[in-house]
JSON list of C-alpha atoms in Angstrom, two decimals:
[
{"chain": "B", "resi": 1417, "resn": "MET", "atom": "CA", "xyz": [4.33, 7.78, 30.04]},
{"chain": "B", "resi": 1418, "resn": "SER", "atom": "CA", "xyz": [5.10, 4.27, 28.34]},
{"chain": "B", "resi": 1419, "resn": "SER", "atom": "CA", "xyz": [6.31, 4.01, 24.78]},
{"chain": "B", "resi": 1420, "resn": "SER", "atom": "CA", "xyz": [3.04, 2.22, 23.88]},
{"chain": "B", "resi": 1421, "resn": "VAL", "atom": "CA", "xyz": [1.04, 5.29, 24.90]},
{"chain": "B", "resi": 1422, "resn": "ILE", "atom": "CA", "xyz": [3.31, 7.51, 22.92]},
{"chain": "B", "resi": 1423, "resn": "PHE", "atom": "CA", "xyz": [3.04, 5.31, 19.79]},
{"chain": "B", "resi": 1424, "resn": "GLN", "atom": "CA", "xyz": [-0.83, 5.37, 20.24]},
{"chain": "B", "resi": 1425, "resn": "ILE", "atom": "CA", "xyz": [-0.89, 9.15, 20.45]},
{"chain": "B", "resi": 1426, "resn": "GLN", "atom": "CA", "xyz": [1.17, 9.43, 17.30]},
{"chain": "B", "resi": 1427, "resn": "SER", "atom": "CA", "xyz": [-0.86, 6.99, 15.46]},
{"chain": "B", "resi": 1428, "resn": "PHE", "atom": "CA", "xyz": [-4.13, 8.76, 16.40]},
{"chain": "B", "resi": 1429, "resn": "LEU", "atom": "CA", "xyz": [-2.49, 12.13, 15.18]},
{"chain": "B", "resi": 1430, "resn": "ILE", "atom": "CA", "xyz": [-1.26, 10.70, 11.97]},
{"chain": "B", "resi": 1431, "resn": "VAL", "atom": "CA", "xyz": [-4.80, 9.45, 11.22]},
{"chain": "B", "resi": 1432, "resn": "ALA", "atom": "CA", "xyz": [-6.22, 12.82, 12.11]},
{"chain": "B", "resi": 1433, "resn": "THR", "atom": "CA", "xyz": [-3.49, 14.51, 9.78]},
{"chain": "B", "resi": 1434, "resn": "LEU", "atom": "CA", "xyz": [-4.46, 12.37, 7.06]},
{"chain": "B", "resi": 1435, "resn": "LEU", "atom": "CA", "xyz": [-8.13, 13.10, 7.53]},
{"chain": "B", "resi": 1436, "resn": "PHE", "atom": "CA", "xyz": [-7.22, 16.65, 7.68]},
{"chain": "B", "resi": 1437, "resn": "GLY", "atom": "CA", "xyz": [-5.35, 16.34, 4.46]},
{"chain": "B", "resi": 1438, "resn": "VAL", "atom": "CA", "xyz": [-8.20, 14.60, 2.60]},
{"chain": "B", "resi": 1439, "resn": "TYR", "atom": "CA", "xyz": [-10.39, 17.42, 3.92]},
{"chain": "B", "resi": 1440, "resn": "HIS", "atom": "CA", "xyz": [-8.16, 19.91, 2.05]},
{"chain": "B", "resi": 1441, "resn": "ARG", "atom": "CA", "xyz": [-7.92, 17.93, -1.12]},
{"chain": "B", "resi": 1442, "resn": "ARG", "atom": "CA", "xyz": [-9.25, 20.81, -3.27]},
{"chain": "B", "resi": 1443, "resn": "PHE", "atom": "CA", "xyz": [-6.40, 23.15, -2.29]},
{"chain": "B", "resi": 1444, "resn": "LYS", "atom": "CA", "xyz": [-3.47, 21.09, -4.10]},
{"chain": "B", "resi": 1445, "resn": "SER", "atom": "CA", "xyz": [-0.64, 22.60, -2.53]},
{"chain": "B", "resi": 1446, "resn": "LYS", "atom": "CA", "xyz": [-1.99, 22.43, 1.00]},
{"chain": "B", "resi": 1447, "resn": "HIS", "atom": "CA", "xyz": [-3.22, 18.83, 0.59]},
{"chain": "B", "resi": 1448, "resn": "MET", "atom": "CA", "xyz": [0.09, 17.58, -0.76]},
{"chain": "B", "resi": 1449, "resn": "LYS", "atom": "CA", "xyz": [2.20, 19.07, 1.93]},
{"chain": "B", "resi": 1450, "resn": "ILE", "atom": "CA", "xyz": [-0.14, 17.72, 4.62]},
{"chain": "B", "resi": 1451, "resn": "MET", "atom": "CA", "xyz": [-0.22, 14.17, 3.08]},
{"chain": "B", "resi": 1452, "resn": "LYS", "atom": "CA", "xyz": [3.51, 13.97, 2.49]},
{"chain": "B", "resi": 1453, "resn": "PHE", "atom": "CA", "xyz": [4.01, 15.00, 6.23]},
{"chain": "B", "resi": 1454, "resn": "ALA", "atom": "CA", "xyz": [1.53, 12.48, 7.33]},
{"chain": "B", "resi": 1455, "resn": "MET", "atom": "CA", "xyz": [3.13, 9.61, 5.29]},
{"chain": "B", "resi": 1456, "resn": "ALA", "atom": "CA", "xyz": [6.61, 10.65, 6.47]},
{"chain": "B", "resi": 1457, "resn": "TRP", "atom": "CA", "xyz": [5.47, 10.66, 10.03]},
{"chain": "B", "resi": 1458, "resn": "ASP", "atom": "CA", "xyz": [3.90, 7.30, 9.74]},
{"chain": "B", "resi": 1459, "resn": "LEU", "atom": "CA", "xyz": [7.14, 5.91, 8.28]},
{"chain": "B", "resi": 1460, "resn": "LEU", "atom": "CA", "xyz": [9.13, 7.39, 11.23]},
{"chain": "B", "resi": 1461, "resn": "LEU", "atom": "CA", "xyz": [6.50, 5.73, 13.50]},
{"chain": "B", "resi": 1462, "resn": "VAL", "atom": "CA", "xyz": [7.29, 2.29, 11.94]},
{"chain": "B", "resi": 1463, "resn": "LEU", "atom": "CA", "xyz": [10.94, 3.03, 12.51]},
{"chain": "B", "resi": 1464, "resn": "GLN", "atom": "CA", "xyz": [10.44, 4.04, 16.13]},
{"chain": "B", "resi": 1465, "resn": "ILE", "atom": "CA", "xyz": [8.29, 0.80, 16.87]},
{"chain": "B", "resi": 1466, "resn": "GLU", "atom": "CA", "xyz": [10.87, -1.29, 15.10]},
{"chain": "B", "resi": 1467, "resn": "LEU", "atom": "CA", "xyz": [13.84, 0.26, 17.24]},
{"chain": "B", "resi": 1468, "resn": "ASN", "atom": "CA", "xyz": [11.98, 0.12, 20.43]},
{"chain": "B", "resi": 1469, "resn": "ARG", "atom": "CA", "xyz": [10.22, -3.28, 20.12]},
{"chain": "B", "resi": 1470, "resn": "GLY", "atom": "CA", "xyz": [11.80, -5.25, 17.29]},
{"chain": "B", "resi": 1471, "resn": "ALA", "atom": "CA", "xyz": [8.60, -5.35, 15.35]},
{"chain": "B", "resi": 1472, "resn": "ILE", "atom": "CA", "xyz": [10.06, -7.09, 12.24]},
{"chain": "B", "resi": 1473, "resn": "ASN", "atom": "CA", "xyz": [11.49, -9.87, 14.28]},
{"chain": "B", "resi": 1474, "resn": "LYS", "atom": "CA", "xyz": [8.07, -10.18, 16.44]},
{"chain": "B", "resi": 1475, "resn": "ALA", "atom": "CA", "xyz": [6.07, -10.12, 13.11]},
{"chain": "B", "resi": 1476, "resn": "ALA", "atom": "CA", "xyz": [8.40, -12.75, 11.49]},
{"chain": "B", "resi": 1477, "resn": "GLN", "atom": "CA", "xyz": [6.87, -15.15, 14.09]},
{"chain": "B", "resi": 1478, "resn": "ALA", "atom": "CA", "xyz": [3.51, -15.14, 12.33]},
{"chain": "B", "resi": 1479, "resn": "LEU", "atom": "CA", "xyz": [2.86, -18.98, 13.23]},
{"chain": "B", "resi": 1480, "resn": "THR", "atom": "CA", "xyz": [2.96, -18.30, 16.77]},
{"chain": "B", "resi": 1481, "resn": "ASN", "atom": "CA", "xyz": [1.56, -14.79, 16.99]},
{"chain": "B", "resi": 1482, "resn": "PRO", "atom": "CA", "xyz": [-2.09, -14.08, 17.97]},
{"chain": "B", "resi": 1483, "resn": "LEU", "atom": "CA", "xyz": [-4.37, -13.90, 15.05]},
{"chain": "B", "resi": 1484, "resn": "LEU", "atom": "CA", "xyz": [-5.18, -10.19, 15.78]},
{"chain": "B", "resi": 1485, "resn": "LEU", "atom": "CA", "xyz": [-1.49, -9.23, 15.88]},
{"chain": "B", "resi": 1486, "resn": "ASN", "atom": "CA", "xyz": [-1.06, -11.02, 12.31]},
{"chain": "B", "resi": 1487, "resn": "ILE", "atom": "CA", "xyz": [-4.02, -9.01, 11.14]},
{"chain": "B", "resi": 1488, "resn": "HIS", "atom": "CA", "xyz": [-2.71, -5.74, 12.56]},
{"chain": "B", "resi": 1489, "resn": "VAL", "atom": "CA", "xyz": [0.96, -6.53, 10.98]},
{"chain": "B", "resi": 1490, "resn": "GLY", "atom": "CA", "xyz": [-0.82, -7.18, 7.43]},
{"chain": "B", "resi": 1491, "resn": "LEU", "atom": "CA", "xyz": [-2.71, -3.97, 7.76]},
{"chain": "B", "resi": 1492, "resn": "ALA", "atom": "CA", "xyz": [0.17, -1.87, 8.71]},
{"chain": "B", "resi": 1493, "resn": "VAL", "atom": "CA", "xyz": [2.57, -3.32, 5.92]},
{"chain": "B", "resi": 1494, "resn": "SER", "atom": "CA", "xyz": [-0.25, -2.96, 3.37]},
{"chain": "B", "resi": 1495, "resn": "THR", "atom": "CA", "xyz": [-0.82, 0.66, 4.24]},
{"chain": "B", "resi": 1496, "resn": "VAL", "atom": "CA", "xyz": [2.97, 1.54, 4.10]},
{"chain": "B", "resi": 1497, "resn": "LEU", "atom": "CA", "xyz": [3.11, -0.28, 0.73]},
{"chain": "B", "resi": 1498, "resn": "LEU", "atom": "CA", "xyz": [0.23, 1.53, -0.77]},
{"chain": "B", "resi": 1499, "resn": "TYR", "atom": "CA", "xyz": [2.00, 4.87, 0.36]},
{"chain": "B", "resi": 1500, "resn": "ILE", "atom": "CA", "xyz": [4.29, 4.20, -2.76]},
{"chain": "B", "resi": 1501, "resn": "PRO", "atom": "CA", "xyz": [1.87, 4.23, -5.48]},
{"chain": "B", "resi": 1502, "resn": "VAL", "atom": "CA", "xyz": [-0.34, 6.90, -3.85]},
{"chain": "B", "resi": 1503, "resn": "PHE", "atom": "CA", "xyz": [2.67, 9.26, -3.64]},
{"chain": "B", "resi": 1504, "resn": "ILE", "atom": "CA", "xyz": [3.85, 8.39, -7.35]},
{"chain": "B", "resi": 1505, "resn": "LEU", "atom": "CA", "xyz": [0.32, 8.91, -8.68]},
{"chain": "B", "resi": 1506, "resn": "GLY", "atom": "CA", "xyz": [-0.11, 11.92, -6.53]},
{"chain": "B", "resi": 1507, "resn": "MET", "atom": "CA", "xyz": [3.09, 13.59, -8.00]},
{"chain": "B", "resi": 1508, "resn": "LYS", "atom": "CA", "xyz": [1.87, 12.85, -11.63]},
{"chain": "B", "resi": 1509, "resn": "LEU", "atom": "CA", "xyz": [-1.47, 14.39, -10.68]},
{"chain": "B", "resi": 1510, "resn": "SER", "atom": "CA", "xyz": [0.05, 17.52, -9.36]},
{"chain": "B", "resi": 1511, "resn": "ASN", "atom": "CA", "xyz": [2.13, 17.59, -12.84]},
{"chain": "B", "resi": 1512, "resn": "GLY", "atom": "CA", "xyz": [-1.19, 17.82, -14.53]},
{"chain": "B", "resi": 1513, "resn": "GLN", "atom": "CA", "xyz": [-1.51, 14.00, -15.57]},
{"chain": "B", "resi": 1514, "resn": "GLU", "atom": "CA", "xyz": [-5.42, 13.92, -14.91]},
{"chain": "B", "resi": 1515, "resn": "SER", "atom": "CA", "xyz": [-5.62, 10.24, -16.20]},
{"chain": "B", "resi": 1516, "resn": "VAL", "atom": "CA", "xyz": [-4.16, 9.01, -12.79]},
{"chain": "B", "resi": 1517, "resn": "ARG", "atom": "CA", "xyz": [-6.87, 10.88, -10.69]},
{"chain": "B", "resi": 1518, "resn": "LYS", "atom": "CA", "xyz": [-9.18, 7.74, -10.39]},
{"chain": "B", "resi": 1519, "resn": "PRO", "atom": "CA", "xyz": [-6.36, 5.26, -9.45]},
{"chain": "B", "resi": 1520, "resn": "HIS", "atom": "CA", "xyz": [-4.83, 7.87, -7.04]},
{"chain": "B", "resi": 1521, "resn": "LYS", "atom": "CA", "xyz": [-8.14, 8.47, -5.44]},
{"chain": "B", "resi": 1522, "resn": "PHE", "atom": "CA", "xyz": [-9.03, 4.72, -4.98]},
{"chain": "B", "resi": 1523, "resn": "LEU", "atom": "CA", "xyz": [-5.58, 3.77, -3.64]},
{"chain": "B", "resi": 1524, "resn": "ALA", "atom": "CA", "xyz": [-5.56, 6.78, -1.44]},
{"chain": "B", "resi": 1525, "resn": "LEU", "atom": "CA", "xyz": [-8.89, 6.00, 0.15]},
{"chain": "B", "resi": 1526, "resn": "THR", "atom": "CA", "xyz": [-7.72, 2.27, 0.39]},
{"chain": "B", "resi": 1527, "resn": "ALA", "atom": "CA", "xyz": [-4.64, 3.32, 2.24]},
{"chain": "B", "resi": 1528, "resn": "LEU", "atom": "CA", "xyz": [-6.63, 5.63, 4.55]},
{"chain": "B", "resi": 1529, "resn": "THR", "atom": "CA", "xyz": [-9.13, 2.88, 5.48]},
{"chain": "B", "resi": 1530, "resn": "LEU", "atom": "CA", "xyz": [-6.39, 0.42, 6.04]},
{"chain": "B", "resi": 1531, "resn": "ARG", "atom": "CA", "xyz": [-4.55, 3.11, 8.18]},
{"chain": "B", "resi": 1532, "resn": "ILE", "atom": "CA", "xyz": [-7.72, 3.52, 10.32]},
{"chain": "B", "resi": 1533, "resn": "LEU", "atom": "CA", "xyz": [-8.09, -0.14, 10.71]},
{"chain": "B", "resi": 1534, "resn": "THR", "atom": "CA", "xyz": [-4.30, -0.49, 11.83]},
{"chain": "B", "resi": 1535, "resn": "LEU", "atom": "CA", "xyz": [-5.11, 2.25, 14.43]},
{"chain": "B", "resi": 1536, "resn": "ILE", "atom": "CA", "xyz": [-8.25, 0.36, 15.56]},
{"chain": "B", "resi": 1537, "resn": "THR", "atom": "CA", "xyz": [-6.28, -3.09, 15.79]},
{"chain": "B", "resi": 1538, "resn": "SER", "atom": "CA", "xyz": [-3.36, -1.47, 17.65]},
{"chain": "B", "resi": 1539, "resn": "ASN", "atom": "CA", "xyz": [-5.73, -0.59, 20.40]},
{"chain": "B", "resi": 1540, "resn": "LEU", "atom": "CA", "xyz": [-7.15, -4.07, 20.43]},
{"chain": "B", "resi": 1541, "resn": "ILE", "atom": "CA", "xyz": [-3.92, -5.74, 20.87]},
{"chain": "B", "resi": 1542, "resn": "LYS", "atom": "CA", "xyz": [-2.98, -6.34, 24.56]}
]
């Protein structure tokens, strides 16, 4: 099995795990564990892709890359960057700071949407 297939399987499973975590959002402890796991796995996938393919070097050649690859990289980087405020706001929310619920929800849904689009674009790149 090629590394591309392994990466695609992991990417699909990460999105499925994120969706599973959203489904369990009413159960705070379970939701937090699932989402932390999914975000950590996603970061590990980025590391795997970098170590296997030199993704950062390839992404740095944006002027010569196909448009779809640049879109994919932008989506992937945006998703990972959004994990930071989502995590921070999620921790504040778990500590009872209800005022962060709306921004947490908005940023989390944005990150999830971008992650799904990252999965879709990764399947379109050949």
